């Protein structure tokens, strides 16, 4: 089951951070409450996939800690805020993007601070896929975009941390007890 994979991946990430990057570990948010998740779901108009729900119940995003190279995982509140911002931008007559608000086709799960996100797409399907949405609104669900599903995404991050291996052209390093990613 995907949710158990999420919980195991977070356990591996937490253990590594607690041992190697204690400041980053201390900065991770507490789990989201059921109410926080339900509020975000209501704002967007779609139930979160079980693996996203499980991740948020482990940690409500990653705060300022880049669990993924260049990206922080979004809290339930920021998932809703970033999605609604994309909706607002898509309504601008000078943009080519369209965001379906009647039946959302994707929701953001991470952000880079510049408008790009990893997203979960194909909502309502058997296994929502991880994709990438750039700051211009272009979506890419090509194979290899950080894994096929959210479980893969977190497992790749956990594995890269444990082995200090490259992930998406970046290697994890610890500087002053904080996790950082160096370009290879």
PDB file of C-alpha atoms in Angstrom:
ATOM      1  CA  UNK A   1       0.000   0.000   0.000  1.00  0.00           C
ATOM      2  CA  UNK A   2       1.248   3.447  -0.934  1.00  0.00           C
ATOM      3  CA  UNK A   3       0.497   5.070   2.436  1.00  0.00           C
ATOM      4  CA  UNK A   4       2.738   2.619   4.285  1.00  0.00           C
ATOM      5  CA  UNK A   5       5.533   3.381   1.810  1.00  0.00           C
ATOM      6  CA  UNK A   6       5.084   7.106   2.555  1.00  0.00           C
ATOM      7  CA  UNK A   7       5.289   6.499   6.307  1.00  0.00           C
ATOM      8  CA  UNK A   8       8.412   4.335   5.888  1.00  0.00           C
ATOM      9  CA  UNK A   9      10.078   6.923   3.638  1.00  0.00           C
ATOM     10  CA  UNK A  10       9.368   9.708   6.131  1.00  0.00           C
ATOM     11  CA  UNK A  11      10.727   7.511   8.923  1.00  0.00           C
ATOM     12  CA  UNK A  12      13.976   7.057   6.984  1.00  0.00           C
ATOM     13  CA  UNK A  13      14.173  10.808   6.230  1.00  0.00           C
ATOM     14  CA  UNK A  14      13.476  11.704   9.876  1.00  0.00           C
ATOM     15  CA  UNK A  15      16.076   9.241  11.153  1.00  0.00           C
ATOM     16  CA  UNK A  16      18.737  10.521   8.767  1.00  0.00           C
ATOM     17  CA  UNK A  17      18.014  14.175   9.550  1.00  0.00           C
ATOM     18  CA  UNK A  18      17.970  13.498  13.328  1.00  0.00           C
ATOM     19  CA  UNK A  19      21.403  11.883  13.061  1.00  0.00           C
ATOM     20  CA  UNK A  20      23.070  14.019  10.392  1.00  0.00           C
ATOM     21  CA  UNK A  21      21.293  17.381  10.046  1.00  0.00           C
ATOM     22  CA  UNK A  22      19.825  18.097  13.454  1.00  0.00           C
ATOM     23  CA  UNK A  23      18.879  21.707  12.733  1.00  0.00           C
ATOM     24  CA  UNK A  24      16.934  20.638   9.637  1.00  0.00           C
ATOM     25  CA  UNK A  25      15.249  17.863  11.617  1.00  0.00           C
ATOM     26  CA  UNK A  26      14.198  20.333  14.319  1.00  0.00           C
ATOM     27  CA  UNK A  27      12.768  22.660  11.661  1.00  0.00           C
ATOM     28  CA  UNK A  28      10.385  20.072  10.191  1.00  0.00           C
ATOM     29  CA  UNK A  29       6.739  20.892  10.899  1.00  0.00           C
ATOM     30  CA  UNK A  30       4.538  18.718  13.080  1.00  0.00           C
ATOM     31  CA  UNK A  31       1.932  16.523  11.365  1.00  0.00           C
ATOM     32  CA  UNK A  32      -1.053  18.251   9.815  1.00  0.00           C
ATOM     33  CA  UNK A  33      -4.312  17.782  11.651  1.00  0.00           C
ATOM     34  CA  UNK A  34      -7.257  16.129   9.957  1.00  0.00           C
ATOM     35  CA  UNK A  35      -8.969  19.534  10.133  1.00  0.00           C
ATOM     36  CA  UNK A  36      -6.095  21.310   8.337  1.00  0.00           C
ATOM     37  CA  UNK A  37      -6.171  18.735   5.546  1.00  0.00           C
ATOM     38  CA  UNK A  38      -9.964  18.852   5.282  1.00  0.00           C
ATOM     39  CA  UNK A  39      -9.863  22.659   5.054  1.00  0.00           C
ATOM     40  CA  UNK A  40      -7.338  22.537   2.190  1.00  0.00           C
ATOM     41  CA  UNK A  41      -9.358  19.856   0.398  1.00  0.00           C
ATOM     42  CA  UNK A  42     -12.493  21.965   0.737  1.00  0.00           C
ATOM     43  CA  UNK A  43     -10.762  25.075  -0.632  1.00  0.00           C
ATOM     44  CA  UNK A  44      -9.494  23.198  -3.688  1.00  0.00           C
ATOM     45  CA  UNK A  45     -12.601  21.082  -4.137  1.00  0.00           C
ATOM     46  CA  UNK A  46     -10.933  17.687  -4.296  1.00  0.00           C
ATOM     47  CA  UNK A  47     -10.018  14.996  -1.774  1.00  0.00           C
ATOM     48  CA  UNK A  48      -6.276  14.534  -1.449  1.00  0.00           C
ATOM     49  CA  UNK A  49      -4.877  11.213  -2.662  1.00  0.00           C
ATOM     50  CA  UNK A  50      -4.101   8.794   0.177  1.00  0.00           C
ATOM     51  CA  UNK A  51      -0.330   9.111  -0.232  1.00  0.00           C
ATOM     52  CA  UNK A  52      -0.451  12.916   0.052  1.00  0.00           C
ATOM     53  CA  UNK A  53      -2.760  12.612   3.053  1.00  0.00           C
ATOM     54  CA  UNK A  54      -0.318  10.156   4.666  1.00  0.00           C
ATOM     55  CA  UNK A  55       2.632  12.453   3.989  1.00  0.00           C
ATOM     56  CA  UNK A  56       0.849  15.428   5.537  1.00  0.00           C
ATOM     57  CA  UNK A  57       0.013  13.293   8.586  1.00  0.00           C
ATOM     58  CA  UNK A  58       3.766  12.620   8.982  1.00  0.00           C
ATOM     59  CA  UNK A  59       4.784  16.273   8.513  1.00  0.00           C
ATOM     60  CA  UNK A  60       2.671  19.223   7.395  1.00  0.00           C
ATOM     61  CA  UNK A  61       5.085  19.881   4.543  1.00  0.00           C
ATOM     62  CA  UNK A  62       8.779  20.390   5.152  1.00  0.00           C
ATOM     63  CA  UNK A  63       8.792  24.049   6.183  1.00  0.00           C
ATOM     64  CA  UNK A  64      12.034  25.601   4.958  1.00  0.00           C
ATOM     65  CA  UNK A  65      13.809  22.227   4.727  1.00  0.00           C
ATOM     66  CA  UNK A  66      14.506  21.177   1.136  1.00  0.00           C
ATOM     67  CA  UNK A  67      13.735  17.470   1.315  1.00  0.00           C
ATOM     68  CA  UNK A  68      14.009  17.519  -2.488  1.00  0.00           C
ATOM     69  CA  UNK A  69      16.752  19.454  -4.290  1.00  0.00           C
ATOM     70  CA  UNK A  70      15.565  23.050  -4.590  1.00  0.00           C
ATOM     71  CA  UNK A  71      12.073  22.232  -3.350  1.00  0.00           C
ATOM     72  CA  UNK A  72      10.234  22.253  -0.055  1.00  0.00           C
ATOM     73  CA  UNK A  73       7.190  20.093   0.454  1.00  0.00           C
ATOM     74  CA  UNK A  74       4.080  22.219   0.852  1.00  0.00           C
ATOM     75  CA  UNK A  75       1.884  22.256   3.940  1.00  0.00           C
ATOM     76  CA  UNK A  76      -1.834  21.578   3.539  1.00  0.00           C
ATOM     77  CA  UNK A  77      -2.449  25.326   3.705  1.00  0.00           C
ATOM     78  CA  UNK A  78       0.178  26.118   1.073  1.00  0.00           C
ATOM     79  CA  UNK A  79      -1.144  23.411  -1.235  1.00  0.00           C
ATOM     80  CA  UNK A  80      -4.491  25.210  -1.219  1.00  0.00           C
ATOM     81  CA  UNK A  81      -2.923  28.688  -1.429  1.00  0.00           C
ATOM     82  CA  UNK A  82      -0.620  27.805  -4.338  1.00  0.00           C
ATOM     83  CA  UNK A  83      -3.405  26.023  -6.219  1.00  0.00           C
ATOM     84  CA  UNK A  84      -5.778  28.969  -5.772  1.00  0.00           C
ATOM     85  CA  UNK A  85      -3.028  31.366  -6.901  1.00  0.00           C
ATOM     86  CA  UNK A  86      -2.594  29.287 -10.073  1.00  0.00           C
ATOM     87  CA  UNK A  87      -6.362  29.510 -10.608  1.00  0.00           C
ATOM     88  CA  UNK A  88      -6.238  33.285 -10.202  1.00  0.00           C
ATOM     89  CA  UNK A  89      -3.331  33.605 -12.655  1.00  0.00           C
ATOM     90  CA  UNK A  90      -5.116  31.368 -15.170  1.00  0.00           C
ATOM     91  CA  UNK A  91      -8.030  33.792 -15.225  1.00  0.00           C
ATOM     92  CA  UNK A  92      -5.769  36.586 -16.480  1.00  0.00           C
ATOM     93  CA  UNK A  93      -6.760  37.236 -20.105  1.00  0.00           C
ATOM     94  CA  UNK A  94      -3.089  37.573 -21.072  1.00  0.00           C
ATOM     95  CA  UNK A  95      -2.104  34.072 -19.976  1.00  0.00           C
ATOM     96  CA  UNK A  96      -2.274  30.845 -21.946  1.00  0.00           C
ATOM     97  CA  UNK A  97      -2.738  28.632 -18.902  1.00  0.00           C
ATOM     98  CA  UNK A  98      -6.002  27.095 -17.792  1.00  0.00           C
ATOM     99  CA  UNK A  99      -6.712  25.551 -14.410  1.00  0.00           C
ATOM    100  CA  UNK A 100      -9.792  23.377 -14.152  1.00  0.00           C
ATOM    101  CA  UNK A 101     -11.544  24.328 -10.933  1.00  0.00           C
ATOM    102  CA  UNK A 102     -14.610  22.140 -11.466  1.00  0.00           C
ATOM    103  CA  UNK A 103     -12.551  18.959 -11.415  1.00  0.00           C
ATOM    104  CA  UNK A 104      -8.912  19.756 -10.560  1.00  0.00           C
ATOM    105  CA  UNK A 105      -6.485  17.685 -12.606  1.00  0.00           C
ATOM    106  CA  UNK A 106      -3.432  18.388 -10.475  1.00  0.00           C
ATOM    107  CA  UNK A 107      -2.455  19.799  -7.093  1.00  0.00           C
ATOM    108  CA  UNK A 108       0.929  21.178  -6.034  1.00  0.00           C
ATOM    109  CA  UNK A 109       2.950  19.158  -3.515  1.00  0.00           C
ATOM    110  CA  UNK A 110       6.231  21.096  -3.461  1.00  0.00           C
ATOM    111  CA  UNK A 111       7.482  24.510  -4.425  1.00  0.00           C
ATOM    112  CA  UNK A 112      10.783  26.084  -5.384  1.00  0.00           C
ATOM    113  CA  UNK A 113       9.910  29.603  -4.243  1.00  0.00           C
ATOM    114  CA  UNK A 114       9.863  30.840  -7.842  1.00  0.00           C
ATOM    115  CA  UNK A 115       6.524  29.526  -9.042  1.00  0.00           C
ATOM    116  CA  UNK A 116       7.493  25.994 -10.101  1.00  0.00           C
ATOM    117  CA  UNK A 117       6.018  22.953  -8.389  1.00  0.00           C
ATOM    118  CA  UNK A 118       6.080  19.211  -8.307  1.00  0.00           C
ATOM    119  CA  UNK A 119       2.424  18.242  -8.662  1.00  0.00           C
ATOM    120  CA  UNK A 120       0.217  15.215  -8.301  1.00  0.00           C
ATOM    121  CA  UNK A 121      -1.785  14.722 -11.456  1.00  0.00           C
ATOM    122  CA  UNK A 122      -4.393  12.322 -12.763  1.00  0.00           C
ATOM    123  CA  UNK A 123      -6.389  12.823  -9.591  1.00  0.00           C
ATOM    124  CA  UNK A 124      -9.048  10.215  -9.070  1.00  0.00           C
ATOM    125  CA  UNK A 125      -6.953   7.626 -10.875  1.00  0.00           C
ATOM    126  CA  UNK A 126      -5.601   4.496  -9.254  1.00  0.00           C
ATOM    127  CA  UNK A 127      -2.206   6.078  -8.616  1.00  0.00           C
ATOM    128  CA  UNK A 128      -1.776   9.846  -9.009  1.00  0.00           C
ATOM    129  CA  UNK A 129       1.439  10.598 -10.901  1.00  0.00           C
ATOM    130  CA  UNK A 130       4.135  13.074  -9.959  1.00  0.00           C
ATOM    131  CA  UNK A 131       4.718  15.739 -12.554  1.00  0.00           C
ATOM    132  CA  UNK A 132       6.321  19.133 -12.822  1.00  0.00           C
ATOM    133  CA  UNK A 133       4.561  22.452 -13.399  1.00  0.00           C
ATOM    134  CA  UNK A 134       6.861  25.340 -14.254  1.00  0.00           C
ATOM    135  CA  UNK A 135       6.273  28.999 -13.427  1.00  0.00           C
ATOM    136  CA  UNK A 136       4.605  29.485 -16.824  1.00  0.00           C
ATOM    137  CA  UNK A 137       2.017  26.799 -16.102  1.00  0.00           C
ATOM    138  CA  UNK A 138       3.418  24.121 -18.417  1.00  0.00           C
ATOM    139  CA  UNK A 139       2.848  20.600 -17.083  1.00  0.00           C
ATOM    140  CA  UNK A 140       5.190  17.643 -17.649  1.00  0.00           C
ATOM    141  CA  UNK A 141       4.363  14.116 -16.546  1.00  0.00           C
ATOM    142  CA  UNK A 142       7.186  12.445 -18.486  1.00  0.00           C
ATOM    143  CA  UNK A 143       8.734   9.303 -17.050  1.00  0.00           C
ATOM    144  CA  UNK A 144      11.580  10.023 -14.709  1.00  0.00           C
ATOM    145  CA  UNK A 145      10.125  13.222 -13.264  1.00  0.00           C
ATOM    146  CA  UNK A 146      11.261  12.302  -9.740  1.00  0.00           C
ATOM    147  CA  UNK A 147       9.333   9.025  -9.816  1.00  0.00           C
ATOM    148  CA  UNK A 148       5.970   7.816 -10.912  1.00  0.00           C
ATOM    149  CA  UNK A 149       4.129   8.504  -7.646  1.00  0.00           C
ATOM    150  CA  UNK A 150       4.556  10.364  -4.374  1.00  0.00           C
ATOM    151  CA  UNK A 151       5.843   7.217  -2.651  1.00  0.00           C
ATOM    152  CA  UNK A 152       8.600   6.972  -5.267  1.00  0.00           C
ATOM    153  CA  UNK A 153       9.437  10.653  -4.774  1.00  0.00           C
ATOM    154  CA  UNK A 154       9.927  10.354  -1.010  1.00  0.00           C
ATOM    155  CA  UNK A 155      11.685   6.984  -1.300  1.00  0.00           C
ATOM    156  CA  UNK A 156      14.158   8.522  -3.768  1.00  0.00           C
ATOM    157  CA  UNK A 157      14.803  11.394  -1.359  1.00  0.00           C
ATOM    158  CA  UNK A 158      15.249   8.996   1.574  1.00  0.00           C
ATOM    159  CA  UNK A 159      17.619   6.804  -0.452  1.00  0.00           C
ATOM    160  CA  UNK A 160      19.692   9.744  -1.663  1.00  0.00           C
ATOM    161  CA  UNK A 161      20.071  11.011   1.889  1.00  0.00           C
ATOM    162  CA  UNK A 162      20.967   7.604   3.359  1.00  0.00           C
ATOM    163  CA  UNK A 163      23.611   6.906   0.707  1.00  0.00           C
ATOM    164  CA  UNK A 164      24.605  10.550   0.151  1.00  0.00           C
ATOM    165  CA  UNK A 165      23.869   9.905  -3.529  1.00  0.00           C
ATOM    166  CA  UNK A 166      22.901  12.237  -6.336  1.00  0.00           C
ATOM    167  CA  UNK A 167      19.224  13.013  -6.811  1.00  0.00           C
ATOM    168  CA  UNK A 168      18.177  15.014  -9.863  1.00  0.00           C
ATOM    169  CA  UNK A 169      21.788  16.220 -10.423  1.00  0.00           C
ATOM    170  CA  UNK A 170      22.234  17.289  -6.777  1.00  0.00           C
ATOM    171  CA  UNK A 171      24.053  15.603  -3.912  1.00  0.00           C
ATOM    172  CA  UNK A 172      22.935  16.039  -0.298  1.00  0.00           C
ATOM    173  CA  UNK A 173      25.467  17.665   2.007  1.00  0.00           C
ATOM    174  CA  UNK A 174      25.326  18.765   5.617  1.00  0.00           C
ATOM    175  CA  UNK A 175      26.567  22.260   6.409  1.00  0.00           C
ATOM    176  CA  UNK A 176      26.430  23.437  10.011  1.00  0.00           C
ATOM    177  CA  UNK A 177      23.960  20.644  10.856  1.00  0.00           C
ATOM    178  CA  UNK A 178      21.584  21.659   8.034  1.00  0.00           C
ATOM    179  CA  UNK A 179      20.677  19.726   4.893  1.00  0.00           C
ATOM    180  CA  UNK A 180      21.706  21.379   1.648  1.00  0.00           C
ATOM    181  CA  UNK A 181      21.985  20.114  -1.934  1.00  0.00           C
ATOM    182  CA  UNK A 182      25.092  20.689  -4.070  1.00  0.00           C
ATOM    183  CA  UNK A 183      24.931  20.542  -7.844  1.00  0.00           C
ATOM    184  CA  UNK A 184      27.040  17.723  -9.262  1.00  0.00           C
TER     185      UNK A 184
END
